[in-house]
C-alpha positions as protocol buffer text, in pm:
chain_id: "A"
residue {
  index: 1
  type: MET
  ca { x: 2310 y: 355 z: -596 }
}
residue {
  index: 2
  type: ARG
  ca { x: 2155 y: 623 z: -329 }
}
residue {
  index: 3
  type: ASP
  ca { x: 2282 y: 935 z: -599 }
}
residue {
  index: 4
  type: GLY
  ca { x: 2051 y: 731 z: -866 }
}
residue {
  index: 5
  type: MET
  ca { x: 1782 y: 687 z: -601 }
}
residue {
  index: 6
  type: ASP
  ca { x: 1738 y: 1086 z: -511 }
}
residue {
  index: 7
  type: ALA
  ca { x: 1870 y: 1188 z: -931 }
}
residue {
  index: 8
  type: ALA
  ca { x: 1552 y: 898 z: -1027 }
}
residue {
  index: 9
  type: LEU
  ca { x: 1300 y: 1036 z: -727 }
}
residue {
  index: 10
  type: GLU
  ca { x: 1406 y: 1383 z: -908 }
}
residue {
  index: 11
  type: ILE
  ca { x: 1198 y: 1285 z: -1242 }
}
residue {
  index: 12
  type: VAL
  ca { x: 952 y: 1125 z: -1071 }
}
residue {
  index: 13
  type: HIS
  ca { x: 839 y: 1447 z: -902 }
}
residue {
  index: 14
  type: ARG
  ca { x: 720 y: 1567 z: -1172 }
}
residue {
  index: 15
  type: THR
  ca { x: 507 y: 1344 z: -1285 }
}
residue {
  index: 16
  type: GLY
  ca { x: 159 y: 1295 z: -1162 }
}
residue {
  index: 17
  type: PRO
  ca { x: 47 y: 1008 z: -850 }
}
residue {
  index: 18
  type: GLU
  ca { x: -201 y: 860 z: -1120 }
}
residue {
  index: 19
  type: TYR
  ca { x: -166 y: 764 z: -1539 }
}
residue {
  index: 20
  type: GLY
  ca { x: -455 y: 705 z: -1635 }
}
residue {
  index: 21
  type: PRO
  ca { x: -754 y: 695 z: -1505 }
}
residue {
  index: 22
  type: GLY
  ca { x: -656 y: 623 z: -1141 }
}
residue {
  index: 23
  type: ALA
  ca { x: -386 y: 397 z: -1239 }
}
residue {
  index: 24
  type: SER
  ca { x: -139 y: 456 z: -880 }
}
residue {
  index: 25
  type: ASN
  ca { x: 243 y: 582 z: -1015 }
}
residue {
  index: 26
  type: HIS
  ca { x: 411 y: 301 z: -901 }
}
residue {
  index: 27
  type: ALA
  ca { x: 763 y: 441 z: -1074 }
}
residue {
  index: 28
  type: PRO
  ca { x: 874 y: 562 z: -700 }
}
residue {
  index: 29
  type: MET
  ca { x: 788 y: 202 z: -509 }
}
residue {
  index: 30
  type: ALA
  ca { x: 1008 y: 37 z: -828 }
}
residue {
  index: 31
  type: VAL
  ca { x: 1279 y: 203 z: -744 }
}
residue {
  index: 32
  type: GLU
  ca { x: 1346 y: 249 z: -436 }
}
residue {
  index: 33
  type: ALA
  ca { x: 1269 y: -203 z: -444 }
}
residue {
  index: 34
  type: MET
  ca { x: 1533 y: -195 z: -682 }
}
residue {
  index: 35
  type: LEU
  ca { x: 1824 y: 28 z: -479 }
}
residue {
  index: 36
  type: ALA
  ca { x: 1661 y: -225 z: -156 }
}
residue {
  index: 37
  type: MET
  ca { x: 1712 y: -540 z: -379 }
}
residue {
  index: 38
  type: GLY
  ca { x: 2046 y: -390 z: -429 }
}
residue {
  index: 39
  type: ARG
  ca { x: 2000 y: -355 z: -820 }
}
residue {
  index: 40
  type: GLY
  ca { x: 2021 y: 44 z: -805 }
}
residue {
  index: 41
  type: ASP
  ca { x: 2238 y: 94 z: -1100 }
}
residue {
  index: 42
  type: GLY
  ca { x: 1905 y: 13 z: -1292 }
}
residue {
  index: 43
  type: ILE
  ca { x: 1732 y: 262 z: -1176 }
}
residue {
  index: 44
  type: ILE
  ca { x: 1743 y: 531 z: -1442 }
}
residue {
  index: 45
  type: SER
  ca { x: 1699 y: 346 z: -1716 }
}
residue {
  index: 46
  type: TRP
  ca { x: 1453 y: 125 z: -1625 }
}
residue {
  index: 47
  type: LEU
  ca { x: 1232 y: 466 z: -1509 }
}
residue {
  index: 48
  type: GLU
  ca { x: 1353 y: 579 z: -1898 }
}
residue {
  index: 49
  type: TRP
  ca { x: 1133 y: 281 z: -1973 }
}
residue {
  index: 50
  type: TYR
  ca { x: 825 y: 335 z: -1790 }
}
residue {
  index: 51
  type: ARG
  ca { x: 831 y: 764 z: -1709 }
}
residue {
  index: 52
  type: ALA
  ca { x: 678 y: 723 z: -2059 }
}
residue {
  index: 53
  type: GLU
  ca { x: 326 y: 653 z: -1922 }
}
residue {
  index: 54
  type: LEU
  ca { x: 349 y: 934 z: -1607 }
}
residue {
  index: 55
  type: GLU
  ca { x: 142 y: 1188 z: -1680 }
}
residue {
  index: 56
  type: GLU
  ca { x: 266 y: 1582 z: -1567 }
}
residue {
  index: 57
  type: ALA
  ca { x: 272 y: 1641 z: -1245 }
}
residue {
  index: 58
  type: PRO
  ca { x: -43 y: 1834 z: -1143 }
}
residue {
  index: 59
  type: ARG
  ca { x: -83 y: 2208 z: -1015 }
}
residue {
  index: 60
  type: GLY
  ca { x: -187 y: 2322 z: -664 }
}
residue {
  index: 61
  type: VAL
  ca { x: -512 y: 2490 z: -570 }
}
residue {
  index: 62
  type: ALA
  ca { x: -476 y: 2642 z: -262 }
}
residue {
  index: 63
  type: THR
  ca { x: -351 y: 2647 z: 82 }
}
residue {
  index: 64
  type: ILE
  ca { x: -499 y: 2312 z: 322 }
}
residue {
  index: 65
  type: PRO
  ca { x: -607 y: 2496 z: 651 }
}
residue {
  index: 66
  type: PRO
  ca { x: -475 y: 2258 z: 948 }
}
residue {
  index: 67
  type: GLU
  ca { x: -752 y: 2289 z: 1154 }
}
residue {
  index: 68
  type: ASN
  ca { x: -987 y: 2214 z: 889 }
}
residue {
  index: 69
  type: TRP
  ca { x: -736 y: 1899 z: 700 }
}
residue {
  index: 70
  type: ARG
  ca { x: -1059 y: 1712 z: 804 }
}
residue {
  index: 71
  type: ASP
  ca { x: -1237 y: 1822 z: 529 }
}
residue {
  index: 72
  type: TYR
  ca { x: -976 y: 1741 z: 216 }
}
residue {
  index: 73
  type: LEU
  ca { x: -967 y: 1405 z: 262 }
}
residue {
  index: 74
  type: GLY
  ca { x: -1062 y: 1196 z: -55 }
}
residue {
  index: 75
  type: LYS
  ca { x: -1066 y: 1546 z: -260 }
}
residue {
  index: 76
  type: SER
  ca { x: -803 y: 1403 z: -577 }
}
residue {
  index: 77
  type: ASP
  ca { x: -830 y: 1731 z: -701 }
}
residue {
  index: 78
  type: ARG
  ca { x: -641 y: 1826 z: -361 }
}
residue {
  index: 79
  type: VAL
  ca { x: -338 y: 1625 z: -422 }
}
residue {
  index: 80
  type: ALA
  ca { x: -76 y: 1872 z: -482 }
}
residue {
  index: 81
  type: ASP
  ca { x: -221 y: 2057 z: -236 }
}
residue {
  index: 82
  type: TRP
  ca { x: -191 y: 1774 z: 28 }
}
residue {
  index: 83
  type: VAL
  ca { x: 143 y: 1742 z: -99 }
}
residue {
  index: 84
  type: SER
  ca { x: 318 y: 2061 z: 1 }
}
residue {
  index: 85
  type: PHE
  ca { x: 81 y: 2038 z: 298 }
}
residue {
  index: 86
  type: PHE
  ca { x: 259 y: 1714 z: 414 }
}
residue {
  index: 87
  type: ASP
  ca { x: 591 y: 1926 z: 328 }
}
residue {
  index: 88
  type: ARG
  ca { x: 546 y: 2176 z: 564 }
}
residue {
  index: 89
  type: GLU
  ca { x: 476 y: 1935 z: 824 }
}
residue {
  index: 90
  type: ILE
  ca { x: 760 y: 1699 z: 777 }
}
residue {
  index: 91
  type: ALA
  ca { x: 986 y: 2114 z: 802 }
}
residue {
  index: 92
  type: GLU
  ca { x: 822 y: 2173 z: 1164 }
}
residue {
  index: 93
  type: CYS
  ca { x: 810 y: 1868 z: 1263 }
}
residue {
  index: 94
  type: GLY
  ca { x: 1082 y: 1657 z: 1112 }
}
residue {
  index: 95
  type: TRP
  ca { x: 987 y: 1369 z: 887 }
}
residue {
  index: 96
  type: GLN
  ca { x: 996 y: 1035 z: 1230 }
}
residue {
  index: 97
  type: GLN
  ca { x: 712 y: 1291 z: 1389 }
}
residue {
  index: 98
  type: THR
  ca { x: 555 y: 1308 z: 1074 }
}
residue {
  index: 99
  type: ILE
  ca { x: 471 y: 931 z: 1035 }
}
residue {
  index: 100
  type: ALA
  ca { x: 367 y: 929 z: 1420 }
}
residue {
  index: 101
  type: THR
  ca { x: 117 y: 1158 z: 1419 }
}
residue {
  index: 102
  type: TRP
  ca { x: -27 y: 1083 z: 1073 }
}
residue {
  index: 103
  type: GLY
  ca { x: -4 y: 684 z: 1053 }
}
residue {
  index: 104
  type: PRO
  ca { x: -310 y: 639 z: 1276 }
}
residue {
  index: 105
  type: ARG
  ca { x: -517 y: 953 z: 1124 }
}
residue {
  index: 106
  type: LEU
  ca { x: -455 y: 813 z: 791 }
}
residue {
  index: 107
  type: ALA
  ca { x: -448 y: 358 z: 889 }
}
residue {
  index: 108
  type: PRO
  ca { x: -856 y: 356 z: 807 }
}
residue {
  index: 109
  type: ALA
  ca { x: -815 y: 487 z: 441 }
}
residue {
  index: 110
  type: ILE
  ca { x: -490 y: 201 z: 424 }
}
residue {
  index: 111
  type: VAL
  ca { x: -746 y: 61 z: 112 }
}
residue {
  index: 112
  type: SER
  ca { x: -702 y: 392 z: -89 }
}
residue {
  index: 113
  type: ARG
  ca { x: -588 y: 347 z: -358 }
}
residue {
  index: 114
  type: ALA
  ca { x: -589 y: -106 z: -323 }
}
residue {
  index: 115
  type: ALA
  ca { x: -334 y: -10 z: -59 }
}
residue {
  index: 116
  type: HIS
  ca { x: -82 y: 225 z: -263 }
}
residue {
  index: 117
  type: GLY
  ca { x: -122 y: 532 z: -29 }
}
residue {
  index: 118
  type: LEU
  ca { x: 8 y: 373 z: 196 }
}
residue {
  index: 119
  type: ILE
  ca { x: 258 y: 139 z: 19 }
}
residue {
  index: 120
  type: ARG
  ca { x: 392 y: 471 z: -159 }
}
residue {
  index: 121
  type: THR
  ca { x: 444 y: 609 z: 179 }
}
residue {
  index: 122
  type: ALA
  ca { x: 605 y: 319 z: 298 }
}
residue {
  index: 123
  type: HIS
  ca { x: 877 y: 199 z: 72 }
}
residue {
  index: 124
  type: ALA
  ca { x: 987 y: 652 z: 96 }
}
residue {
  index: 125
  type: VAL
  ca { x: 1009 y: 554 z: 481 }
}
residue {
  index: 126
  type: ARG
  ca { x: 1247 y: 347 z: 436 }
}
residue {
  index: 127
  type: SER
  ca { x: 1393 y: 544 z: 171 }
}
residue {
  index: 128
  type: LEU
  ca { x: 1488 y: 820 z: 391 }
}
residue {
  index: 129
  type: SER
  ca { x: 1576 y: 581 z: 625 }
}
residue {
  index: 130
  type: LEU
  ca { x: 1870 y: 523 z: 475 }
}
residue {
  index: 131
  type: ALA
  ca { x: 1963 y: 814 z: 374 }
}
residue {
  index: 132
  type: ASP
  ca { x: 1845 y: 1160 z: 475 }
}
residue {
  index: 133
  type: THR
  ca { x: 1796 y: 1386 z: 208 }
}
residue {
  index: 134
  type: ALA
  ca { x: 1573 y: 1630 z: 109 }
}
residue {
  index: 135
  type: VAL
  ca { x: 1410 y: 1486 z: -247 }
}
residue {
  index: 136
  type: ARG
  ca { x: 1340 y: 1124 z: -35 }
}
residue {
  index: 137
  type: ARG
  ca { x: 1113 y: 1343 z: 208 }
}
residue {
  index: 138
  type: HIS
  ca { x: 977 y: 1570 z: -8 }
}
residue {
  index: 139
  type: GLU
  ca { x: 890 y: 1192 z: -168 }
}
residue {
  index: 140
  type: LEU
  ca { x: 716 y: 1129 z: 161 }
}
residue {
  index: 141
  type: SER
  ca { x: 527 y: 1358 z: 115 }
}
residue {
  index: 142
  type: GLU
  ca { x: 376 y: 1292 z: -194 }
}
residue {
  index: 143
  type: GLY
  ca { x: 288 y: 961 z: -46 }
}
residue {
  index: 144
  type: LEU
  ca { x: 147 y: 1058 z: 279 }
}
residue {
  index: 145
  type: GLY
  ca { x: -50 y: 1336 z: 57 }
}
residue {
  index: 146
  type: TYR
  ca { x: -140 y: 1124 z: -247 }
}
residue {
  index: 147
  type: TRP
  ca { x: -315 y: 818 z: 42 }
}
residue {
  index: 148
  type: ALA
  ca { x: -513 y: 1191 z: 190 }
}
residue {
  index: 149
  type: SER
  ca { x: -606 y: 1309 z: -136 }
}
residue {
  index: 150
  type: THR
  ca { x: -809 y: 965 z: -239 }
}
residue {
  index: 151
  type: TRP
  ca { x: -898 y: 874 z: 143 }
}
residue {
  index: 152
  type: GLN
  ca { x: -1086 y: 562 z: 120 }
}
residue {
  index: 153
  type: THR
  ca { x: -1282 y: 345 z: 395 }
}
residue {
  index: 154
  type: LEU
  ca { x: -1447 y: -3 z: 451 }
}
residue {
  index: 155
  type: PRO
  ca { x: -1792 y: -86 z: 581 }
}
residue {
  index: 156
  type: GLY
  ca { x: -1732 y: -166 z: 942 }
}
residue {
  index: 157
  type: ASN
  ca { x: -1606 y: -27 z: 1286 }
}
residue {
  index: 158
  type: LEU
  ca { x: -1332 y: -110 z: 1560 }
}
residue {
  index: 159
  type: VAL
  ca { x: -1431 y: -251 z: 1878 }
}
residue {
  index: 160
  type: SER
  ca { x: -1242 y: -128 z: 2112 }
}
residue {
  index: 161
  type: GLU
  ca { x: -1150 y: -474 z: 2235 }
}
residue {
  index: 162
  type: VAL
  ca { x: -826 y: -683 z: 1995 }
}
residue {
  index: 163
  type: PRO
  ca { x: -956 y: -957 z: 1836 }
}
residue {
  index: 164
  type: GLY
  ca { x: -573 y: -1118 z: 1949 }
}
residue {
  index: 165
  type: ARG
  ca { x: -717 y: -1359 z: 1626 }
}
residue {
  index: 166
  type: LEU
  ca { x: -481 y: -1412 z: 1362 }
}
residue {
  index: 167
  type: ALA
  ca { x: -504 y: -1400 z: 1031 }
}
residue {
  index: 168
  type: SER
  ca { x: -533 y: -1793 z: 903 }
}
residue {
  index: 169
  type: GLU
  ca { x: -752 y: -1823 z: 1143 }
}
residue {
  index: 170
  type: ALA
  ca { x: -971 y: -1539 z: 1083 }
}
residue {
  index: 171
  type: ILE
  ca { x: -982 y: -1665 z: 676 }
}
residue {
  index: 172
  type: GLU
  ca { x: -1229 y: -2004 z: 824 }
}
residue {
  index: 173
  type: ASP
  ca { x: -1519 y: -1660 z: 843 }
}
residue {
  index: 174
  type: LEU
  ca { x: -1395 y: -1491 z: 533 }
}
residue {
  index: 175
  type: HIS
  ca { x: -1652 y: -1599 z: 269 }
}
residue {
  index: 176
  type: ARG
  ca { x: -1554 y: -1511 z: -97 }
}
residue {
  index: 177
  type: LEU
  ca { x: -1886 y: -1212 z: -224 }
}
residue {
  index: 178
  type: HIS
  ca { x: -1879 y: -1430 z: -577 }
}
residue {
  index: 179
  type: GLU
  ca { x: -1871 y: -1757 z: -791 }
}
residue {
  index: 180
  type: PRO
  ca { x: -1662 y: -1898 z: -1049 }
}
residue {
  index: 181
  type: GLY
  ca { x: -1743 y: -1708 z: -1385 }
}
residue {
  index: 182
  type: PHE
  ca { x: -1763 y: -1331 z: -1219 }
}
residue {
  index: 183
  type: VAL
  ca { x: -1580 y: -1122 z: -1440 }
}
residue {
  index: 184
  type: ASN
  ca { x: -1543 y: -779 z: -1284 }
}
residue {
  index: 185
  type: GLN
  ca { x: -1550 y: -451 z: -1394 }
}
residue {
  index: 186
  type: GLY
  ca { x: -1356 y: -176 z: -1302 }
}
residue {
  index: 187
  type: LEU
  ca { x: -996 y: -113 z: -1141 }
}
residue {
  index: 188
  type: ILE
  ca { x: -921 y: -272 z: -768 }
}
residue {
  index: 189
  type: TRP
  ca { x: -1080 y: -14 z: -519 }
}
residue {
  index: 190
  type: GLN
  ca { x: -1313 y: 108 z: -730 }
}
residue {
  index: 191
  type: SER
  ca { x: -1469 y: -258 z: -686 }
}
residue {
  index: 192
  type: LEU
  ca { x: -1432 y: -291 z: -312 }
}
residue {
  index: 193
  type: ASN
  ca { x: -1573 y: 94 z: -274 }
}
residue {
  index: 194
  type: ARG
  ca { x: -1926 y: -120 z: -389 }
}
residue {
  index: 195
  type: LEU
  ca { x: -1820 y: -366 z: -65 }
}
residue {
  index: 196
  type: HIS
  ca { x: -2053 y: -30 z: 123 }
}
residue {
  index: 197
  type: GLU
  ca { x: -2317 y: -213 z: -104 }
}
residue {
  index: 198
  type: GLU
  ca { x: -2215 y: -525 z: 114 }
}
residue {
  index: 199
  type: PRO
  ca { x: -2344 y: -543 z: 485 }
}
residue {
  index: 200
  type: SER
  ca { x: -2211 y: -843 z: 561 }
}
residue {
  index: 201
  type: PHE
  ca { x: -1909 y: -745 z: 529 }
}
residue {
  index: 202
  type: ALA
  ca { x: -1913 y: -482 z: 811 }
}
residue {
  index: 203
  type: HIS
  ca { x: -1794 y: -729 z: 1110 }
}
residue {
  index: 204
  type: VAL
  ca { x: -1431 y: -813 z: 928 }
}
residue {
  index: 205
  type: VAL
  ca { x: -1228 y: -537 z: 1047 }
}
residue {
  index: 206
  type: ASN
  ca { x: -1382 y: -664 z: 1358 }
}
residue {
  index: 207
  type: LEU
  ca { x: -1252 y: -1115 z: 1254 }
}
residue {
  index: 208
  type: ALA
  ca { x: -866 y: -997 z: 1345 }
}
residue {
  index: 209
  type: GLY
  ca { x: -607 y: -867 z: 1503 }
}
residue {
  index: 210
  type: PRO
  ca { x: -302 y: -859 z: 1707 }
}
residue {
  index: 211
  type: ALA
  ca { x: -353 y: -861 z: 2051 }
}
residue {
  index: 212
  type: HIS
  ca { x: 57 y: -783 z: 2150 }
}
residue {
  index: 213
  type: ASP
  ca { x: 285 y: -859 z: 1860 }
}
residue {
  index: 214
  type: VAL
  ca { x: 182 y: -675 z: 1545 }
}
residue {
  index: 215
  type: SER
  ca { x: 491 y: -825 z: 1372 }
}
residue {
  index: 216
  type: ALA
  ca { x: 395 y: -1194 z: 1401 }
}
residue {
  index: 217
  type: PHE
  ca { x: 66 y: -1088 z: 1345 }
}
residue {
  index: 218
  type: LEU
  ca { x: 171 y: -959 z: 1028 }
}
residue {
  index: 219
  type: SER
  ca { x: 426 y: -1189 z: 920 }
}
residue {
  index: 220
  type: ASN
  ca { x: 80 y: -1508 z: 969 }
}
residue {
  index: 221
  type: LEU
  ca { x: -83 y: -1199 z: 745 }
}
residue {
  index: 222
  type: THR
  ca { x: 150 y: -1136 z: 476 }
}
residue {
  index: 223
  type: GLU
  ca { x: 182 y: -1611 z: 448 }
}
residue {
  index: 224
  type: THR
  ca { x: -145 y: -1620 z: 458 }
}
residue {
  index: 225
  type: ALA
  ca { x: -231 y: -1360 z: 105 }
}
residue {
  index: 226
  type: ALA
  ca { x: 57 y: -1580 z: 11 }
}
residue {
  index: 227
  type: ARG
  ca { x: -167 y: -1876 z: -43 }
}
residue {
  index: 228
  type: TRP
  ca { x: -438 y: -1667 z: -141 }
}
residue {
  index: 229
  type: PHE
  ca { x: -157 y: -1559 z: -462 }
}
residue {
  index: 230
  type: LEU
  ca { x: -51 y: -1884 z: -569 }
}
residue {
  index: 231
  type: SER
  ca { x: -396 y: -2070 z: -530 }
}
residue {
  index: 232
  type: ASP
  ca { x: -570 y: -1809 z: -746 }
}
residue {
  index: 233
  type: ARG
  ca { x: -516 y: -1814 z: -1099 }
}
residue {
  index: 234
  type: THR
  ca { x: -776 y: -1501 z: -1238 }
}
residue {
  index: 235
  type: VAL
  ca { x: -680 y: -1195 z: -1081 }
}
residue {
  index: 236
  type: PRO
  ca { x: -304 y: -1296 z: -956 }
}
residue {
  index: 237
  type: VAL
  ca { x: -192 y: -898 z: -963 }
}
residue {
  index: 238
  type: VAL
  ca { x: -482 y: -777 z: -664 }
}
residue {
  index: 239
  type: PHE
  ca { x: -256 y: -1047 z: -441 }
}
residue {
  index: 240
  type: VAL
  ca { x: 65 y: -926 z: -552 }
}
residue {
  index: 241
  type: HIS
  ca { x: -137 y: -660 z: -277 }
}
residue {
  index: 242
  type: THR
  ca { x: -242 y: -890 z: 3 }
}
residue {
  index: 243
  type: VAL
  ca { x: 131 y: -968 z: 55 }
}
residue {
  index: 244
  type: THR
  ca { x: 242 y: -601 z: -3 }
}
residue {
  index: 245
  type: ALA
  ca { x: 51 y: -358 z: 141 }
}
residue {
  index: 246
  type: PRO
  ca { x: 61 y: -631 z: 501 }
}
residue {
  index: 247
  type: SER
  ca { x: 446 y: -630 z: 472 }
}
residue {
  index: 248
  type: CYS
  ca { x: 486 y: -235 z: 371 }
}
residue {
  index: 249
  type: LEU
  ca { x: 405 y: -135 z: 669 }
}
residue {
  index: 250
  type: ARG
  ca { x: 646 y: -319 z: 863 }
}
residue {
  index: 251
  type: PHE
  ca { x: 811 y: 6 z: 737 }
}
residue {
  index: 252
  type: ILE
  ca { x: 641 y: 193 z: 920 }
}
residue {
  index: 253
  type: CYS
  ca { x: 531 y: 43 z: 1218 }
}
residue {
  index: 254
  type: PRO
  ca { x: 862 y: 179 z: 1413 }
}
residue {
  index: 255
  type: TYR
  ca { x: 804 y: 513 z: 1451 }
}
residue {
  index: 256
  type: LEU
  ca { x: 429 y: 442 z: 1571 }
}
residue {
  index: 257
  type: LYS
  ca { x: 255 y: 412 z: 1930 }
}
residue {
  index: 258
  type: PRO
  ca { x: 248 y: -13 z: 2008 }
}
residue {
  index: 259
  type: GLU
  ca { x: -125 y: 149 z: 2033 }
}
residue {
  index: 260
  type: ASP
  ca { x: -107 y: 239 z: 1693 }
}
residue {
  index: 261
  type: ALA
  ca { x: 64 y: -33 z: 1535 }
}
residue {
  index: 262
  type: VAL
  ca { x: -226 y: -282 z: 1602 }
}
residue {
  index: 263
  type: LEU
  ca { x: -489 y: -27 z: 1554 }
}
residue {
  index: 264
  type: ALA
  ca { x: -268 y: 4 z: 1148 }
}
residue {
  index: 265
  type: ALA
  ca { x: -168 y: -434 z: 1158 }
}
residue {
  index: 266
  type: ARG
  ca { x: -570 y: -428 z: 1168 }
}
residue {
  index: 267
  type: TYR
  ca { x: -702 y: -217 z: 880 }
}
residue {
  index: 268
  type: ALA
  ca { x: -423 y: -424 z: 727 }
}
residue {
  index: 269
  type: TRP
  ca { x: -614 y: -700 z: 844 }
}
residue {
  index: 270
  type: GLN
  ca { x: -947 y: -539 z: 679 }
}
residue {
  index: 271
  type: THR
  ca { x: -809 y: -446 z: 307 }
}
residue {
  index: 272
  type: CYS
  ca { x: -698 y: -820 z: 306 }
}
residue {
  index: 273
  type: ALA
  ca { x: -997 y: -948 z: 404 }
}
residue {
  index: 274
  type: ALA
  ca { x: -1199 y: -690 z: 113 }
}
residue {
  index: 275
  type: MET
  ca { x: -993 y: -825 z: -185 }
}
residue {
  index: 276
  type: TYR
  ca { x: -1013 y: -1203 z: -70 }
}
residue {
  index: 277
  type: ALA
  ca { x: -1356 y: -1075 z: 0 }
}
residue {
  index: 278
  type: TRP
  ca { x: -1463 y: -948 z: -453 }
}
residue {
  index: 279
  type: PHE
  ca { x: -1227 y: -1121 z: -557 }
}
residue {
  index: 280
  type: ALA
  ca { x: -1180 y: -1463 z: -464 }
}
residue {
  index: 281
  type: LEU
  ca { x: -1378 y: -1699 z: -669 }
}
residue {
  index: 282
  type: GLU
  ca { x: -1285 y: -2085 z: -591 }
}
residue {
  index: 283
  type: LEU
  ca { x: -1153 y: -2127 z: -216 }
}
residue {
  index: 284
  type: PRO
  ca { x: -803 y: -2132 z: -227 }
}
residue {
  index: 285
  type: GLN
  ca { x: -629 y: -2522 z: -171 }
}
residue {
  index: 286
  type: VAL
  ca { x: -296 y: -2348 z: 5 }
}
residue {
  index: 287
  type: PRO
  ca { x: -61 y: -2504 z: -176 }
}
residue {
  index: 288
  type: LYS
  ca { x: 279 y: -2545 z: 15 }
}
residue {
  index: 289
  type: LEU
  ca { x: 485 y: -2251 z: 68 }
}
residue {
  index: 290
  type: PRO
  ca { x: 853 y: -2271 z: -130 }
}
residue {
  index: 291
  type: ASP
  ca { x: 1132 y: -2283 z: 97 }
}
residue {
  index: 292
  type: ALA
  ca { x: 1366 y: -1991 z: 20 }
}
residue {
  index: 293
  type: ASN
  ca { x: 1647 y: -2214 z: 10 }
}
residue {
  index: 294
  type: GLU
  ca { x: 1487 y: -2344 z: -330 }
}
residue {
  index: 295
  type: PHE
  ca { x: 1612 y: -2033 z: -496 }
}
residue {
  index: 296
  type: ASP
  ca { x: 1917 y: -1816 z: -586 }
}
residue {
  index: 297
  type: LEU
  ca { x: 1799 y: -1507 z: -462 }
}
residue {
  index: 298
  type: ASP
  ca { x: 2019 y: -1364 z: -661 }
}
residue {
  index: 299
  type: GLU
  ca { x: 1899 y: -1435 z: -1001 }
}
residue {
  index: 300
  type: LEU
  ca { x: 1564 y: -1334 z: -886 }
}
residue {
  index: 301
  type: LYS
  ca { x: 1637 y: -1050 z: -811 }
}
residue {
  index: 302
  type: ASP
  ca { x: 1814 y: -1036 z: -1186 }
}
residue {
  index: 303
  type: ARG
  ca { x: 1470 y: -1183 z: -1302 }
}
residue {
  index: 304
  type: ALA
  ca { x: 1281 y: -938 z: -1175 }
}
residue {
  index: 305
  type: VAL
  ca { x: 1429 y: -649 z: -1311 }
}
residue {
  index: 306
  type: HIS
  ca { x: 1458 y: -786 z: -1681 }
}
residue {
  index: 307
  type: ALA
  ca { x: 1097 y: -890 z: -1711 }
}
residue {
  index: 308
  type: ALA
  ca { x: 1058 y: -482 z: -1525 }
}
residue {
  index: 309
  type: GLY
  ca { x: 715 y: -501 z: -1437 }
}
residue {
  index: 310
  type: PRO
  ca { x: 674 y: -246 z: -1107 }
}
residue {
  index: 311
  type: HIS
  ca { x: 441 y: -479 z: -933 }
}
residue {
  index: 312
  type: SER
  ca { x: 718 y: -813 z: -970 }
}
residue {
  index: 313
  type: ILE
  ca { x: 973 y: -638 z: -803 }
}
residue {
  index: 314
  type: LYS
  ca { x: 819 y: -433 z: -569 }
}
residue {
  index: 315
  type: PHE
  ca { x: 726 y: -850 z: -515 }
}
residue {
  index: 316
  type: VAL
  ca { x: 1077 y: -980 z: -529 }
}
C-alpha cells in the first residue's frame, strides 16, 4: 500500500493544484485518506479515473527570495515557485521544522481555497509520519506551496487574550447572514471573500478559542460542525469542510509550539464560522449524533471508496 501511495503521488505531481477555475485538486488528499483507511489497493485505479479532470502542472516563473517571501503570498501564478521554495526549505531544515516554522505563518490564511491548502498539507504530514520518502516530502511542498500561493484571510484581528470558549458555546453569538431563498454564486472561497463587505463578522474570530487543551477544542469544533452538516439540506458539501479542516489541523499540531497550535485552532474556528455565517440558511436543529458503534466501519470505508467522490472519501 505504501508503494501504491508513492506511485500515486508521482502521478499527481505531474498535474496542477487545481482543475477548472479555482477548484482544488483533491487527488493527493483522497489517495492518502484511502491509505489511512486501509484501502490502498484501490488508489491507482481511483486515480486513473479522477486524473481525467486535472490539468498539467504549472511551470515556474522565478525563484522566490527568502527575505521577501511575504511579497509573494496570494500570487496564484507563482504556485510552482512556491513549491520549489518549500522543496528547498525542507531539504535545508527538515520537514518537521518546516511545519513548525510555516504553520503559524500560514495559519491566518487557513480559509484559503476553502481550507484546501491546510487540508492538503495535513494529509501530506500524516503520510510522512508513516514513511519519510522523497515523493512524500515533495507532496508537503505542494501543499504548503498551494496554501501560500492562494493566501486569503478573513476580516478581524485576534486579541491577545484567548477566549477559552468552545465552538458549541460561541455558536450562540454567531449570526447567519442570509435567509432561506438566498442563492449563492461562485465557489466557496469566492463567496467567503465577500465577508470583507460584512463589518459585523470581524469580531467572530475572538468568540472562541482553546485556553489550554487544543485537542478538546478541536473535538468540540468538529462535533459542532458535524451537527451543521447533518442539519443542512442545501449545501452540505460546504459543511464537509467545517469538519475536515479542523480535523486535519490535528495532524499538524504535534509539530507546532503549544502557543502556535492555539493560534491555528483560533483561525480554524474563524474559517468554520465563516462557512456557517455565509452558507447556513436555516437554524440548525441540532440532531442527535449517531454512535460509532451503530456502524460497520469497514462497510463505511468500502462504500466511500466505491462511491469514489473525494469529499466522501476524506470525510470518512
